[in-house]
Amino acid sequence: MKNGKSAAKKIAVLAIFTALSLVTFIIENQFPPLFIPGAKMGLANIFSFAALIMYSPVEAFIVVAVRTGLGAVYAGNVSALLYSFTGGVVSMTASSVLMYAVYPRISLISVSVIAAVAHNVTQNLVFAGISGTPLTLGYMPYLVLIGIVSGAVVGAVIMLIFKKVPQSVFEKAIGKKV
C-alpha cells in the first residue's frame, strides 16, 4: 500500500506542476512578445524544472510534454506545437544532463540559462528549417540574449523556492529531501 500511496502522491504533484505550468503559459501568452515575434519569458518552465529537481528527467519530460500539448490546444496555435515541444525537449535534455553531470559545480541559474538558450536556439532552427526562411536565423543573437535573461529569472525563482520553502513541505509532497 505504501508504494501505491507514493505513486498517487507523485501523480498528484506532477498534475499540480502541469496545471500550474499550463496556467502560467496561458497567462504569459496574453502579453505581447519580448522584442521579437514569439519571444516570451518562459515562466512555465519553472514547474518542469522543479519536477526535474524533485523527481527525475522522466517526470520533468512528462510535465513539458503535457504542458506543450495542452498549451498549443488552449492557445489555439497547434502549429506552434512542433516548436514548443522540440524546444522543451532539447532544453529539458540540457537541464537533465547538467543537473546530473555538473551540478552543483554550476548553479541552478546557470543550468536554467543554458536550457533557456538551448530552447530558443532550437525553436529558431526548427522554424527556419520548416518554413524555409533562413533569414529568421538573424534573430538568433536576440533569442540568445532573451534566453539568458529569461533563464536567469526562471533559475532565480527556482533557487528561491528551494531555499525559502521549508524542507518539510517537499518531504510531505515527495517523501524525501530535495
Rosetta silent file (secondary structure, phi, psi, omega in degrees, C-alpha in Angstrom):
SEQUENCE: MKNGKSAAKKIAVLAIFTALSLVTFIIENQFPPLFIPGAKMGLANIFSFAALIMYSPVEAFIVVAVRTGLGAVYAGNVSALLYSFTGGVVSMTASSVLMYAVYPRISLISVSVIAAVAHNVTQNLVFAGISGTPLTLGYMPYLVLIGIVSGAVVGAVIMLIFKKVPQSVFEKAIGKKV
SCORE:     score description
SCORE:     0.000 S_00000001
   1 L     0.000  -31.891 -178.876    0.000    0.000    0.000 S_00000001
   2 H   -62.007  -41.925  179.036    2.898    2.362    0.692 S_00000001
   3 H   -64.152  -37.703  177.462    4.058    2.194   -2.946 S_00000001
   4 H   -63.669  -40.641  178.412    0.520    2.910   -4.122 S_00000001
   5 H   -65.768  -43.949 -178.742    0.310    5.953   -1.861 S_00000001
   6 H   -69.486  -33.862  176.656    3.653    7.323   -3.009 S_00000001
   7 H   -66.600  -42.256  178.347    2.760    6.727   -6.676 S_00000001
   8 H   -64.474  -39.421  179.154   -0.540    8.542   -6.190 S_00000001
   9 H   -63.309  -43.425  179.560    1.260   11.374   -4.404 S_00000001
  10 H   -62.844  -45.032  179.473    3.758   11.666   -7.271 S_00000001
  11 H   -61.458  -41.348  179.616    0.981   11.739   -9.873 S_00000001
  12 H   -63.953  -44.929  179.540   -0.841   14.418   -7.873 S_00000001
  13 H   -63.551  -43.738  179.201    2.277   16.598   -7.561 S_00000001
  14 H   -64.888  -36.259  176.550    3.032   16.212  -11.277 S_00000001
  15 H   -64.752  -40.718  177.589   -0.573   17.081  -12.122 S_00000001
  16 H   -64.851  -45.332  177.547   -0.297   20.221   -9.990 S_00000001
  17 H   -59.453  -43.288 -179.542    3.009   21.162  -11.654 S_00000001
  18 H   -64.973  -43.901  179.129    1.484   20.587  -15.082 S_00000001
  19 H   -63.466  -45.592  178.416   -1.610   22.634  -14.238 S_00000001
  20 H   -63.228  -39.517  178.043    0.453   25.493  -12.800 S_00000001
  21 H   -63.842  -43.559 -179.990    2.735   25.363  -15.820 S_00000001
  22 H   -65.548  -45.251  178.874   -0.225   25.455  -18.213 S_00000001
  23 H   -62.120  -43.132  178.379   -1.915   28.343  -16.391 S_00000001
  24 H   -61.417  -43.752  178.177    1.362   30.284  -16.342 S_00000001
  25 H   -60.661  -45.610 -178.189    1.828   29.620  -20.067 S_00000001
  26 H   -64.295  -42.319  178.241   -1.721   30.790  -20.866 S_00000001
  27 H   -64.658  -47.025 -179.081   -1.325   33.975  -18.811 S_00000001
  28 H   -63.181  -31.180 -179.601    2.084   34.720  -20.318 S_00000001
  29 H   -68.419  -16.669  179.749    0.642   34.117  -23.789 S_00000001
  30 L   -79.494  -12.849 -178.842   -1.728   37.075  -23.234 S_00000001
  31 L   -95.646  153.611  179.465    1.177   39.532  -23.200 S_00000001
  32 L   -66.539  156.913  179.647    2.948   40.831  -26.297 S_00000001
  33 L   -61.139  156.954  177.345    6.232   39.170  -27.318 S_00000001
  34 L   -85.314  100.186  171.719    9.508   40.409  -25.858 S_00000001
  35 L    70.604  -40.972 -179.309   11.167   42.494  -28.579 S_00000001
  36 L  -132.968  155.941 -176.280   10.854   39.931  -31.397 S_00000001
  37 L   -52.840  130.384  174.584    7.983   37.733  -32.631 S_00000001
  38 L    83.198   -9.450 -176.293    7.214   34.788  -30.379 S_00000001
  39 L   -76.128  125.490  179.245    9.753   35.638  -27.648 S_00000001
  40 L  -130.927  166.909  178.484    8.414   35.017  -24.114 S_00000001
  41 L   -72.735  -27.761  179.283    9.962   34.765  -20.658 S_00000001
  42 L    75.832   34.383 -177.721    9.124   31.078  -20.373 S_00000001
  43 L   -63.933  -22.173  177.374    7.918   31.245  -16.791 S_00000001
  44 L   -62.699  -22.165 -179.615    6.003   27.974  -17.279 S_00000001
  45 H   -69.702  -13.618  176.481    9.387   26.252  -17.270 S_00000001
  46 H   -55.326  -40.786 -172.779    9.659   26.871  -13.529 S_00000001
  47 H   -79.133  -32.710  175.166    7.419   23.871  -12.924 S_00000001
  48 H   -72.723  -34.427  176.801    9.159   21.420  -15.253 S_00000001
  49 H   -66.587  -40.019  176.800   12.499   22.451  -13.715 S_00000001
  50 H   -62.555  -40.239  177.666   11.015   21.844  -10.246 S_00000001
  51 H   -63.034  -37.266  177.768    9.876   18.380  -11.392 S_00000001
  52 H   -63.644  -44.298 -178.671   13.423   17.671  -12.561 S_00000001
  53 H   -68.386  -42.799 -174.952   14.867   18.676   -9.195 S_00000001
  54 H   -79.781  -30.205 -176.113   12.265   16.867   -7.121 S_00000001
  55 L  -121.998  -95.947 -177.769   11.964   13.698   -9.192 S_00000001
  56 L  -162.952  174.605  177.491   13.893   12.876  -12.361 S_00000001
  57 H   -57.878  -34.483 -178.818   14.148   13.727  -16.063 S_00000001
  58 H   -58.983  -50.040 -178.793   11.265   11.362  -16.868 S_00000001
  59 H   -65.743  -37.769  178.057    8.804   13.293  -14.718 S_00000001
  60 H   -64.340  -41.302  177.548   10.134   16.627  -15.992 S_00000001
  61 H   -64.089  -35.977  177.824    9.655   15.490  -19.600 S_00000001
  62 H   -62.051  -45.602  179.069    6.080   14.465  -18.758 S_00000001
  63 H   -60.933  -44.833  179.524    5.335   17.973  -17.443 S_00000001
  64 H   -61.598  -48.338 -175.873    6.910   19.527  -20.564 S_00000001
  65 H   -63.345  -47.095 -178.334    5.059   17.228  -22.971 S_00000001
  66 H   -67.106  -42.996  179.825    1.636   17.632  -21.388 S_00000001
  67 H   -64.391  -43.156 -179.589    2.025   21.405  -20.974 S_00000001
  68 H   -67.829  -38.358  177.829    3.189   21.984  -24.547 S_00000001
  69 H   -64.001  -53.243  179.955    0.410   19.789  -25.935 S_00000001
  70 H   -67.401  -35.651  178.702   -2.358   21.362  -23.888 S_00000001
  71 H   -61.980  -41.469  178.498   -0.826   24.830  -24.261 S_00000001
  72 H   -64.590  -40.064  179.410   -0.950   24.593  -28.042 S_00000001
  73 H   -67.714  -50.066 -177.477   -4.585   23.494  -27.901 S_00000001
  74 H   -67.188  -34.377  179.484   -5.687   26.142  -25.368 S_00000001
  75 H   -78.830  -10.141  179.687   -3.728   28.925  -27.081 S_00000001
  76 L    72.627   27.469 -176.946   -5.296   27.922  -30.383 S_00000001
  77 L  -133.285   64.853 -176.323   -1.921   27.535  -32.030 S_00000001
  78 H   -64.004  -27.468  178.893   -1.451   23.840  -32.667 S_00000001
  79 H   -64.575  -26.583  179.191    1.044   24.595  -35.456 S_00000001
  80 H   -77.274   -8.330 -179.010    3.412   26.024  -32.798 S_00000001
  81 H   -56.799  -41.282 -179.288    3.403   22.673  -31.000 S_00000001
  82 H   -59.394  -41.375 -179.836    6.334   21.448  -33.057 S_00000001
  83 H   -71.291  -46.996 -177.933    8.466   24.426  -31.994 S_00000001
  84 H   -64.602  -46.346 -177.878    7.392   24.406  -28.362 S_00000001
  85 H   -65.470  -46.038 -179.634    7.695   20.665  -27.913 S_00000001
  86 H   -62.361  -46.301  177.570   11.060   20.422  -29.677 S_00000001
  87 H   -61.092  -41.083  179.104   12.441   23.389  -27.743 S_00000001
  88 H   -64.749  -41.520  179.496   11.096   21.961  -24.488 S_00000001
  89 H   -66.027  -44.175 -179.897   12.619   18.537  -25.084 S_00000001
  90 H   -65.242  -43.777 -179.015   16.025   19.986  -26.007 S_00000001
  91 H   -67.722  -36.796  178.445   16.055   22.377  -23.041 S_00000001
  92 H   -71.107  -33.482  174.946   14.967   19.653  -20.606 S_00000001
  93 H   -63.215  -45.694  177.903   17.638   17.342  -22.023 S_00000001
  94 H   -60.969  -45.153  179.152   20.244   20.058  -21.452 S_00000001
  95 H   -60.859  -44.193 -178.410   18.924   20.672  -17.921 S_00000001
  96 H   -62.288  -47.019  179.676   18.935   16.960  -17.117 S_00000001
  97 H   -61.149  -46.210 -178.608   22.490   16.439  -18.340 S_00000001
  98 H   -65.715  -40.620 -179.671   23.732   19.486  -16.457 S_00000001
  99 H   -64.885  -35.200 -177.577   21.892   18.596  -13.244 S_00000001
 100 H   -91.953  -21.435 -175.559   23.314   15.085  -13.221 S_00000001
 101 H  -100.158  -39.282 -173.012   26.779   15.801  -14.657 S_00000001
 102 L  -126.856  -15.436  176.380   27.938   19.150  -13.280 S_00000001
 103 L   -72.078  133.930   14.698   25.501   20.463  -10.677 S_00000001
 104 L   -96.998   15.207  176.906   26.358   21.753   -8.002 S_00000001
 105 L   -65.917  -25.106  169.321   29.640   22.873   -9.611 S_00000001
 106 L  -119.266  154.224 -173.670   27.446   25.241  -11.607 S_00000001
 107 L   -78.529  166.111  174.149   24.415   26.970  -10.144 S_00000001
 108 H   -60.874  -35.300  178.420   20.739   26.355  -10.796 S_00000001
 109 H   -64.014  -42.192  178.476   20.682   29.740  -12.516 S_00000001
 110 H   -62.655  -42.952  177.925   23.456   28.620  -14.886 S_00000001
 111 H   -60.016  -45.416 -178.271   21.582   25.410  -15.687 S_00000001
 112 H   -65.459  -39.686  178.611   18.425   27.402  -16.364 S_00000001
 113 H   -63.479  -47.386  179.916   20.231   29.936  -18.581 S_00000001
 114 H   -61.453  -42.111  179.304   21.823   27.203  -20.698 S_00000001
 115 H   -64.718  -41.790 -179.434   18.464   25.429  -21.005 S_00000001
 116 H   -65.985  -41.704  177.116   16.647   28.636  -21.997 S_00000001
 117 H   -64.053  -43.831  177.974   19.239   29.474  -24.644 S_00000001
 118 H   -59.802  -40.306  178.845   19.050   25.892  -25.964 S_00000001
 119 H   -60.943  -50.834 -177.203   15.244   26.199  -26.093 S_00000001
 120 H   -64.911  -43.399  179.454   15.320   29.464  -28.062 S_00000001
 121 H   -62.893  -43.782  179.581   18.032   28.335  -30.466 S_00000001
 122 H   -61.637  -47.448  179.376   16.195   25.054  -31.119 S_00000001
 123 H   -58.983  -41.806 -179.607   12.894   26.785  -31.781 S_00000001
 124 H   -66.073  -42.023  178.458   14.573   29.188  -34.191 S_00000001
 125 H   -64.466  -42.801  179.002   16.368   26.383  -36.042 S_00000001
 126 H   -63.738  -44.838  179.586   13.165   24.333  -36.320 S_00000001
 127 H   -61.895  -46.140  179.658   11.214   27.344  -37.576 S_00000001
 128 H   -61.315  -40.304  179.949   13.877   28.227  -40.148 S_00000001
 129 H   -67.573  -45.027 -177.419   14.003   24.626  -41.325 S_00000001
 130 H   -72.578  -42.158 -176.050   10.256   24.109  -41.594 S_00000001
 131 H   -81.141  -16.016 -177.821    9.414   27.498  -43.063 S_00000001
 132 L    69.950   25.723  179.634   12.362   27.522  -45.439 S_00000001
 133 L  -118.863   85.173 -178.942   13.249   31.037  -44.328 S_00000001
 134 H   -64.408  -14.835  177.664   16.875   31.052  -43.196 S_00000001
 135 H   -62.306  -24.477  178.884   16.660   34.812  -42.709 S_00000001
 136 H   -66.479  -15.879  176.256   14.916   34.118  -39.396 S_00000001
 137 H   -66.739  -15.735  174.876   18.288   32.882  -38.148 S_00000001
 138 H   -64.464  -19.558  175.999   19.163   36.579  -37.941 S_00000001
 139 H   -75.142  -12.626 -172.014   17.064   36.615  -34.780 S_00000001
 140 H   -51.921  -48.028  179.988   19.497   34.203  -33.129 S_00000001
 141 H   -59.565  -37.668  179.020   21.586   36.800  -31.206 S_00000001
 142 H   -68.782  -40.019  178.897   18.396   38.356  -29.796 S_00000001
 143 H   -65.928  -36.102  176.142   16.993   34.959  -28.890 S_00000001
 144 H   -64.934  -44.790  179.062   20.219   34.069  -27.092 S_00000001
 145 H   -62.371  -45.152  177.516   20.066   37.339  -25.146 S_00000001
 146 H   -63.321  -37.915  176.752   16.394   36.782  -24.262 S_00000001
 147 H   -62.257  -39.308  178.636   17.293   33.196  -23.260 S_00000001
 148 H   -63.763  -47.043 -178.822   19.985   34.474  -20.926 S_00000001
 149 H   -66.540  -49.949 -177.366   17.608   36.915  -19.239 S_00000001
 150 H   -66.541  -38.342  176.935   14.634   34.545  -19.044 S_00000001
 151 H   -62.692  -38.375  178.131   16.818   31.634  -17.923 S_00000001
 152 H   -65.633  -39.977  179.338   18.270   33.789  -15.158 S_00000001
 153 H   -66.060  -49.511  179.706   14.772   34.761  -13.994 S_00000001
 154 H   -60.752  -45.646  178.876   13.474   31.168  -14.040 S_00000001
 155 H   -61.532  -39.997  179.017   16.642   29.910  -12.324 S_00000001
 156 H   -66.201  -40.532  177.961   16.432   32.601   -9.650 S_00000001
 157 H   -62.647  -46.119  178.774   12.784   31.731   -8.939 S_00000001
 158 H   -59.725  -45.575 -179.725   13.660   28.022   -8.654 S_00000001
 159 H   -60.454  -43.488  178.252   16.589   28.822   -6.382 S_00000001
 160 H   -63.576  -42.840  179.814   14.370   30.963   -4.140 S_00000001
 161 H   -58.821  -48.950 -175.215   11.670   28.296   -3.989 S_00000001
 162 H   -77.097  -15.042  174.623   14.073   25.573   -2.935 S_00000001
 163 H   -90.372  -36.514 -171.267   15.866   27.846   -0.445 S_00000001
 164 H   -94.824  -29.099  179.371   12.835   29.528    1.135 S_00000001
 165 L   -76.890  130.100 -178.741   10.179   26.802    1.182 S_00000001
 166 L   -58.087  140.692  179.551   10.698   24.623    4.257 S_00000001
 167 H   -54.369  -32.350 -178.540   12.170   21.174    3.539 S_00000001
 168 H   -61.862  -29.783  178.505    9.211   19.604    5.346 S_00000001
 169 H   -64.634  -44.484  179.679    6.892   20.748    2.530 S_00000001
 170 H   -69.232  -39.288  179.282    8.931   18.805   -0.033 S_00000001
 171 H   -62.351  -39.480  177.261    9.255   15.807    2.266 S_00000001
 172 H   -67.372  -38.567 -176.591    5.466   15.657    2.652 S_00000001
 173 H   -73.321  -41.475 -174.385    4.949   16.034   -1.090 S_00000001
 174 H  -121.485   -5.748  175.452    7.529   13.540   -2.326 S_00000001
 175 L    79.726   13.976  177.181    8.656   11.657    0.742 S_00000001
 176 L  -153.316  166.214  176.433   12.322   12.664    0.534 S_00000001
 177 L   -76.026  150.056  179.038   14.650   15.620    0.942 S_00000001
 178 L  -109.242    0.000    0.000   15.330   17.771   -2.080 S_00000001
